[in-house]
Coordinates of C-alpha atoms in Angstrom, one line a residue:
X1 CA 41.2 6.7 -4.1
X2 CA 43.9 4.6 -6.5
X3 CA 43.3 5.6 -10.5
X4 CA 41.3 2.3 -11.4
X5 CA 42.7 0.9 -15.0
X6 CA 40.7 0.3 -18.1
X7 CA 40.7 -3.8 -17.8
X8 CA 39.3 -3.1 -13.8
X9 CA 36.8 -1.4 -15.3
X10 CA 36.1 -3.8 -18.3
X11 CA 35.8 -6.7 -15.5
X12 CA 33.8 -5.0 -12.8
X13 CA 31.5 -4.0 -15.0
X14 CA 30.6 -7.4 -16.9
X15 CA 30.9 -9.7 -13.9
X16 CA 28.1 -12.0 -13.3
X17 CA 25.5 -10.0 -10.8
X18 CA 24.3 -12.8 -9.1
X19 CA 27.7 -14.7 -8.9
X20 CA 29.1 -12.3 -7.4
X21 CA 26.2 -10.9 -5.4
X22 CA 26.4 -14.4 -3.9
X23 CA 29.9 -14.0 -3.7
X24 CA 30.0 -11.4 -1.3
X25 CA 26.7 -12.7 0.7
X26 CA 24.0 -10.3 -0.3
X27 CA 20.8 -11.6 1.3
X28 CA 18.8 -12.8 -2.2
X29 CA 15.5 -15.4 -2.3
X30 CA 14.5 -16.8 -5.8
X31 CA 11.0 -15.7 -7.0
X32 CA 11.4 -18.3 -10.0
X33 CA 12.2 -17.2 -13.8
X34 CA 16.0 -16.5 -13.0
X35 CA 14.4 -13.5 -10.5
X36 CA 15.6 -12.8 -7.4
X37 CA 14.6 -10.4 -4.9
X38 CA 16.8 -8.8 -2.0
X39 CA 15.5 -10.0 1.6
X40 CA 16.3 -6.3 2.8
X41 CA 14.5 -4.3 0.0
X42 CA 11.8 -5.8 -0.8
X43 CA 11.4 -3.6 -4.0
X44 CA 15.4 -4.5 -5.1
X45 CA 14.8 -7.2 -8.1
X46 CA 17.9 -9.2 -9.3
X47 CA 17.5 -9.9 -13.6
X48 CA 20.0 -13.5 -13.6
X49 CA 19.3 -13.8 -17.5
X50 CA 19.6 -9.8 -18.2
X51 CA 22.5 -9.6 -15.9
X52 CA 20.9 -6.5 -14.1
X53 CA 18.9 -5.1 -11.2
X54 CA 16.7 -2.8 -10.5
X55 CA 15.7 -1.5 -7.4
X56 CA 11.7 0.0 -8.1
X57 CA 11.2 2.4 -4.6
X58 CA 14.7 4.3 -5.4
X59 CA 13.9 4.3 -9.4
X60 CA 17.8 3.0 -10.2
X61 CA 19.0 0.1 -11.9
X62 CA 22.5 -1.5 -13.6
X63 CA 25.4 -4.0 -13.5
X64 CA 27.2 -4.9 -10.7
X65 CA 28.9 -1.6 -10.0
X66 CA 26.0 0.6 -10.4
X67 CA 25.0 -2.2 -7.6
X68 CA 27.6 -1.0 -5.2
X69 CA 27.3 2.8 -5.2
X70 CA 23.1 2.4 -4.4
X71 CA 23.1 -0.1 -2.1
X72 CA 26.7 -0.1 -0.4
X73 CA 27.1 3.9 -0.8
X74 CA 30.2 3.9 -2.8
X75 CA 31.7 5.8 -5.1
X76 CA 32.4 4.1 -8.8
X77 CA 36.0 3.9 -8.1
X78 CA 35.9 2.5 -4.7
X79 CA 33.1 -0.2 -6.2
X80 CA 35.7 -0.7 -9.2
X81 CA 38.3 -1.4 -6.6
X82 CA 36.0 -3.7 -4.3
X83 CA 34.8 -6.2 -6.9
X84 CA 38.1 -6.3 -8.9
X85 CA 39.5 -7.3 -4.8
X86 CA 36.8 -9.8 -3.9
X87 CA 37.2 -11.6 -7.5
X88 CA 40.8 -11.8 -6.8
X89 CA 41.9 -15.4 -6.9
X90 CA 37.8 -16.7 -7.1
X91 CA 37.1 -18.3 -10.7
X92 CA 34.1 -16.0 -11.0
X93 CA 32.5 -16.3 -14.6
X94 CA 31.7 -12.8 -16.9
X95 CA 28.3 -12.5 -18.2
X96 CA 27.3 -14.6 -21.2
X97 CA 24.4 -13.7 -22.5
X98 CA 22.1 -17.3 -22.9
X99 CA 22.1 -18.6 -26.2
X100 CA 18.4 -17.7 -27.9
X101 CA 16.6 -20.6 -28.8
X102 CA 13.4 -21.4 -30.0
X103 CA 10.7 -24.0 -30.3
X104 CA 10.1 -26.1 -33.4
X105 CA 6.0 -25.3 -32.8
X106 CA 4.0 -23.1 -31.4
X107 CA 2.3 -24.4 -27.8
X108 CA -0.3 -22.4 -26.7
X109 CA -0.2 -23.4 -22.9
X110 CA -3.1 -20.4 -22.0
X111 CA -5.7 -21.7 -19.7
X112 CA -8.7 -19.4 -21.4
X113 CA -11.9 -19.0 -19.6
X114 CA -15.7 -18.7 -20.9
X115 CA -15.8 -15.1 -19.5
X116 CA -14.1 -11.7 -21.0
X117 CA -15.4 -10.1 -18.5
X118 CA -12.2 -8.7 -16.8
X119 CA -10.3 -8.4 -20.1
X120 CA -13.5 -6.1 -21.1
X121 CA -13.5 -4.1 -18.2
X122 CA -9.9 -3.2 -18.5
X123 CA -9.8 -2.5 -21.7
X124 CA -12.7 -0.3 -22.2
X125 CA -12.9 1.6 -18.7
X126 CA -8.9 1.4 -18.0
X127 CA -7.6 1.4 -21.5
X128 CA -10.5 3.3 -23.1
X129 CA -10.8 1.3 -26.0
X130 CA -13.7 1.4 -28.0
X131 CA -16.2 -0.9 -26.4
X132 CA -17.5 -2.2 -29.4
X133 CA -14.1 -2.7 -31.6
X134 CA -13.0 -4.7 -28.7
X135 CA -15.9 -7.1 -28.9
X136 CA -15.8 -7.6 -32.3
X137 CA -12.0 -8.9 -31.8
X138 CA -13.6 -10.8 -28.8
X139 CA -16.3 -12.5 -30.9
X140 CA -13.0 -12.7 -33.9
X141 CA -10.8 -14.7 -31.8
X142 CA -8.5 -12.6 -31.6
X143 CA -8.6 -11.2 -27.7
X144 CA -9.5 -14.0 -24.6
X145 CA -9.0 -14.0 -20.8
X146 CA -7.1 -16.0 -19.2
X147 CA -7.6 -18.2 -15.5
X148 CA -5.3 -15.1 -13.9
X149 CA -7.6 -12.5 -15.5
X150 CA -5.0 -11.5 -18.1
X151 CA -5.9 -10.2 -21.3
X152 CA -4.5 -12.7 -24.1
X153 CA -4.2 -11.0 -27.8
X154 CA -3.9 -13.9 -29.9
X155 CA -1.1 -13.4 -33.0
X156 CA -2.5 -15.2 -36.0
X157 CA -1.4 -15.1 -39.9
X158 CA -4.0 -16.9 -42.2
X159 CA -6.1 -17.8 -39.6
X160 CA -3.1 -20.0 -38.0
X161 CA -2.4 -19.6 -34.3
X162 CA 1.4 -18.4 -34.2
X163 CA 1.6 -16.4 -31.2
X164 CA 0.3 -14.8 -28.3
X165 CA 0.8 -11.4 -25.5
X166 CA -0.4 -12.2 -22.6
X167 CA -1.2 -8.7 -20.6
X168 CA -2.3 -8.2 -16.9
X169 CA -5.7 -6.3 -15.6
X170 CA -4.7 -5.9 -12.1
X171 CA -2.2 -3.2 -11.4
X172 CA 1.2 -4.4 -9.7
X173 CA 2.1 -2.3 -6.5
X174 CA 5.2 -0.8 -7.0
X175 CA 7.7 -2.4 -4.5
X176 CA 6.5 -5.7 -6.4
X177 CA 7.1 -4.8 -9.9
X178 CA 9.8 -6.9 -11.9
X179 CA 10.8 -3.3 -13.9
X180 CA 9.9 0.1 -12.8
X181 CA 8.8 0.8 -15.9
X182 CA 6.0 -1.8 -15.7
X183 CA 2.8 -1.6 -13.5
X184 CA 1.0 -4.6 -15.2
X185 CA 2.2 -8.1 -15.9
X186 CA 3.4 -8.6 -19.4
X187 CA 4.7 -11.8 -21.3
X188 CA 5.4 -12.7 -24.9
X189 CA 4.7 -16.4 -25.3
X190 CA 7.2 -18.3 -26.7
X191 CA 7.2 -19.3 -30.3
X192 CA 9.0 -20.2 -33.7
X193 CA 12.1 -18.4 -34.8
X194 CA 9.9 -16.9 -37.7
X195 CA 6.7 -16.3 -35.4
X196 CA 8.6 -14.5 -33.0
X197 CA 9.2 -11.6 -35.3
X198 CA 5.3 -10.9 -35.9
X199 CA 3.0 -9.7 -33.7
X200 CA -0.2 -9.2 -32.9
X201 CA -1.6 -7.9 -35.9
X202 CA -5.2 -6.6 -37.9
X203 CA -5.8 -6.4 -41.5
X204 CA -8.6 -4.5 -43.0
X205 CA -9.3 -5.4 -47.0
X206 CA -6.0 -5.7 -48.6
X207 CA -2.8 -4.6 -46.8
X208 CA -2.2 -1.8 -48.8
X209 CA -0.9 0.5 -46.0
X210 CA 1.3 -0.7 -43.4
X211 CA 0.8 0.6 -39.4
X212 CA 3.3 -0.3 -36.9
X213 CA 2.8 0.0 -33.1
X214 CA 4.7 -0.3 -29.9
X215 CA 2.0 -2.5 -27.8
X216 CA -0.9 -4.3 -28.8
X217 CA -3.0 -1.4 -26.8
X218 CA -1.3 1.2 -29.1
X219 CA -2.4 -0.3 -31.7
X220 CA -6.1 -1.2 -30.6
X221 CA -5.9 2.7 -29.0
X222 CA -5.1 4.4 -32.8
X223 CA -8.0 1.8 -34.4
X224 CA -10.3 3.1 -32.1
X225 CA -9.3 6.7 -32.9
X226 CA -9.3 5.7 -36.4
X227 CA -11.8 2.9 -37.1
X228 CA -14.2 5.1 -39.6
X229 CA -11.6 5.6 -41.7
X230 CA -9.3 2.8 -41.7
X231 CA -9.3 0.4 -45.0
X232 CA -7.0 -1.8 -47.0
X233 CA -4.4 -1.7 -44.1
X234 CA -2.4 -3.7 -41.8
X235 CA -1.7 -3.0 -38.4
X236 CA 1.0 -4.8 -36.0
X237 CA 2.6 -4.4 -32.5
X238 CA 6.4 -4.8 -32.5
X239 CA 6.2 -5.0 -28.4
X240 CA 8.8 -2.6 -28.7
X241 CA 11.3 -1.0 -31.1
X242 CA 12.1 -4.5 -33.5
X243 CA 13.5 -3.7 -36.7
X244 CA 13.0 -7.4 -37.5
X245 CA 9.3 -7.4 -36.9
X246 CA 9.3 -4.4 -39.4
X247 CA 11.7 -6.2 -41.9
X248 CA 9.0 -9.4 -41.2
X249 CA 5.7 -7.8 -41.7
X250 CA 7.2 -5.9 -44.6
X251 CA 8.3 -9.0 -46.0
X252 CA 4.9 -10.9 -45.3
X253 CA 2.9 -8.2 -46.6
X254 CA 4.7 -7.3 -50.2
X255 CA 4.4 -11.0 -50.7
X256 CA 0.5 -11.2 -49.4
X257 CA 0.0 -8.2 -52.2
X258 CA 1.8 -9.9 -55.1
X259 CA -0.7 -13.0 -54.7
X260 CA -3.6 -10.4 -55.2
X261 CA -2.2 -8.4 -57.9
X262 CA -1.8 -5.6 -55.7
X263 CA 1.0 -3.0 -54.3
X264 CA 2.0 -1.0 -51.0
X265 CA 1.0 2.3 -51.0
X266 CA 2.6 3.5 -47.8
X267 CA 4.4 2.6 -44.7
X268 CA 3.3 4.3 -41.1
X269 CA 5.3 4.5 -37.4
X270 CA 3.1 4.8 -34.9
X271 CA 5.3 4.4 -32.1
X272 CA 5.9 6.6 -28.7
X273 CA 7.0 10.3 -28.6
X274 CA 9.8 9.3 -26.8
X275 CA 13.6 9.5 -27.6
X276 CA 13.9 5.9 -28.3
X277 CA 10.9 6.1 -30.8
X278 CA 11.9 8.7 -32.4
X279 CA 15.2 7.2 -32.9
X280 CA 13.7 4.2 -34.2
X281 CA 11.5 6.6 -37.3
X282 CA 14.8 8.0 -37.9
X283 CA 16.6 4.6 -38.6
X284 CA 13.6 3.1 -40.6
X285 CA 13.7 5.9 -42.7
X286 CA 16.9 6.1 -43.8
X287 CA 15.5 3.0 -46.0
X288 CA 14.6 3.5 -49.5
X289 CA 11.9 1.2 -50.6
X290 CA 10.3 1.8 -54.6
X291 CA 8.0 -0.6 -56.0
X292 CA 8.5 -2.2 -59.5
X293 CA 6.1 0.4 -61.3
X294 CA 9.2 2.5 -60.0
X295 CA 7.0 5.2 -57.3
X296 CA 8.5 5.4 -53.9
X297 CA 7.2 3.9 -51.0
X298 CA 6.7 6.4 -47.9
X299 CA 7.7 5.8 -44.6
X300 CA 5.8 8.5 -42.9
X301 CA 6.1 9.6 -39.0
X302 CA 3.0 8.8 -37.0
X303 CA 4.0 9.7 -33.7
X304 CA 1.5 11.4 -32.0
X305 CA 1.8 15.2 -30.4
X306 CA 3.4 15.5 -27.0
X307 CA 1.2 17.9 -24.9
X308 CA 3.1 20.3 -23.0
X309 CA 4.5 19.2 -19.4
X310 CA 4.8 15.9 -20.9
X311 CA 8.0 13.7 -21.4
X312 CA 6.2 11.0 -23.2
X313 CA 3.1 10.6 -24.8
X314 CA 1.6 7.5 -27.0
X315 CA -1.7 6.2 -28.8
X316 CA -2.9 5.5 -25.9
X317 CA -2.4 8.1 -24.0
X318 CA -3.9 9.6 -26.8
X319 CA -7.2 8.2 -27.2
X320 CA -7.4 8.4 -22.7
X321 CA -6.8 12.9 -23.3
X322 CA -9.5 12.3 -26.4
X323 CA -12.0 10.8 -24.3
X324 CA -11.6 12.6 -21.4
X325 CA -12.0 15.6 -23.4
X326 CA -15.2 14.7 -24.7
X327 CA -16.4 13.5 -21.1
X328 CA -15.8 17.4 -19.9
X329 CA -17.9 19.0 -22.6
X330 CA -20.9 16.5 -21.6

């Protein structure tokens, strides 16, 4: 096989997936949302706007190239070669990734229902949540169910609608699933440019101590683990790893305290025992935050213990090995 050069790399690697996909006559149907499935293998999902697949039932996914070498049996240099030929002479566009925007208000399009019923059930007997937090938010406002049985956490700051997760109850079968990664439906409604950096979020007294979770159920999984000795605190889902969200809340929350005369006492990341969460403590702590009475603020690791045999472990995880525990010794 010819040495492939750097700018054949550079250009197989960023071409537009589904351009060129369609270039060369891969057999794709749209499923809506810039998603497109392979006719061939039914588990193969084409991302338009993330420029990537991922094909579920072989657990691979990538650009174009990576494309090549799973489904076409190539090496990398022979799918370097390939795209770098078929794109000779064809005004095929690079990836761009779309231009972020967002809307002026809020527009909370969820069709709720009367019932919780399904929402309940999932969270208590799935999730393990504590049956009785998890009314309490029901009865607050804060969690509904939606006409496709979804669990809807409801993001609100001063008692203002600014946001919402929306979080499936049914489990996705795997050839089916969007990302591999992801056996229930999940969606972040849209919102403002400001909004979209909070989260759903609970405060207890005054937000004296500062609690940041990957997932709404992370965060509803540590409360229930914690909900005797939880006070003066604020907790928030991220949905993910956001450095703004934590920048936000931080800024949200030192300016809530001011009003009341008050100051942050501490700072804690509950997020995954994974790699990319641990990566994420490391970066927030390399910040250096002192109040004006000149004491430091903590940022303090709240990762919880990966059992062995595991790879990753969170809250929720967590509270499911806590409760199951206690089940055994009944």
């Amino acid at each position: 096989m010819k040495y492939v050069s750097a700018d054949e790399k550079e250009k197989a690697n960023n071409v537009n997936l589904l351009e060129y996909l369609s270039l060369i006559g891969e057999p794709l149907k749209s499923e809506g949302n810039n998603f497109y499935r392979h006719e061939d293998h039914d588990s193969l999902v084409i991302h338009a706007k993330k420029n990537y697949f991922s094909w579920n039932s072989k657990g691979v996914s990538g650009n174009a190239v990576t494309y090549l070498m799973n489904v076409h049996d190539l090496k990398f240099q022979e799918a370097v070669k390939k795209i770098n030929t078929d794109l000779d002479g064809k005004d095929l566009s690079a990836y761009k990734p779309p231009k972020i925007t967002y809307p002026e208000y809020f527009k909370y399009d969820v069709k709720e229902v009367s019932t919780t019923k399904n929402a309940f059930d999932y969270l208590v007997n799935d999730r393990k949540l504590d049956p009785d937090l998890v009314q309490s938010f029901i009865k607050a406002d804060l969690i509904k169910e939606d006409s496709y049985r979804n669990v809807v956490f409801k993001w609100k700051e001063n008692g203002q609608l600014i946001g919402a997760n929306l979080q499936g109850t049914r489990e996705i079968p795997p050839k089916k699933r969007i990302d591999t990664n992801r056996p229930y439906f999940k969606k972040v409604l849209p919102t403002t440019k400001d909004a979209t950096n909070s989260g759903f979020n609970i405060t207890r007294g005054y937000p004296e101590k500062l609690y940041f979770f990957e997932s709404p159920i992370d965060l509803l999984s540590y409360f229930s683990l914690n909900k005797n000795t939880l006070t003066n605190c604020r907790l928030i889902s991220m949905d993910g790893l956001k450095q703004q969200t934590f920048a936000y809340t931080l800024k949200r929350t030192l300016k809530d305290l001011r009003s009341r005369n008050r100051k942050l006492d501490s700072i804690k990341l509950c997020v995954d025992n994974d790699e990319a969460g641990k990566e994420f403590v490391s970066k927030i702590q390399q910040y250096k935050l002192t109040r004006s009475d000149g004491k430091d603020i903590p940022i303090e690791s709240y990762i919880p213990d990966l059992p062995p045999g595991e790879i990753k472990w969170d809250w929720n995880n967590q509270l499911k090995a806590k409760v199951n525990e206690s089940l055994k010794k009944t």
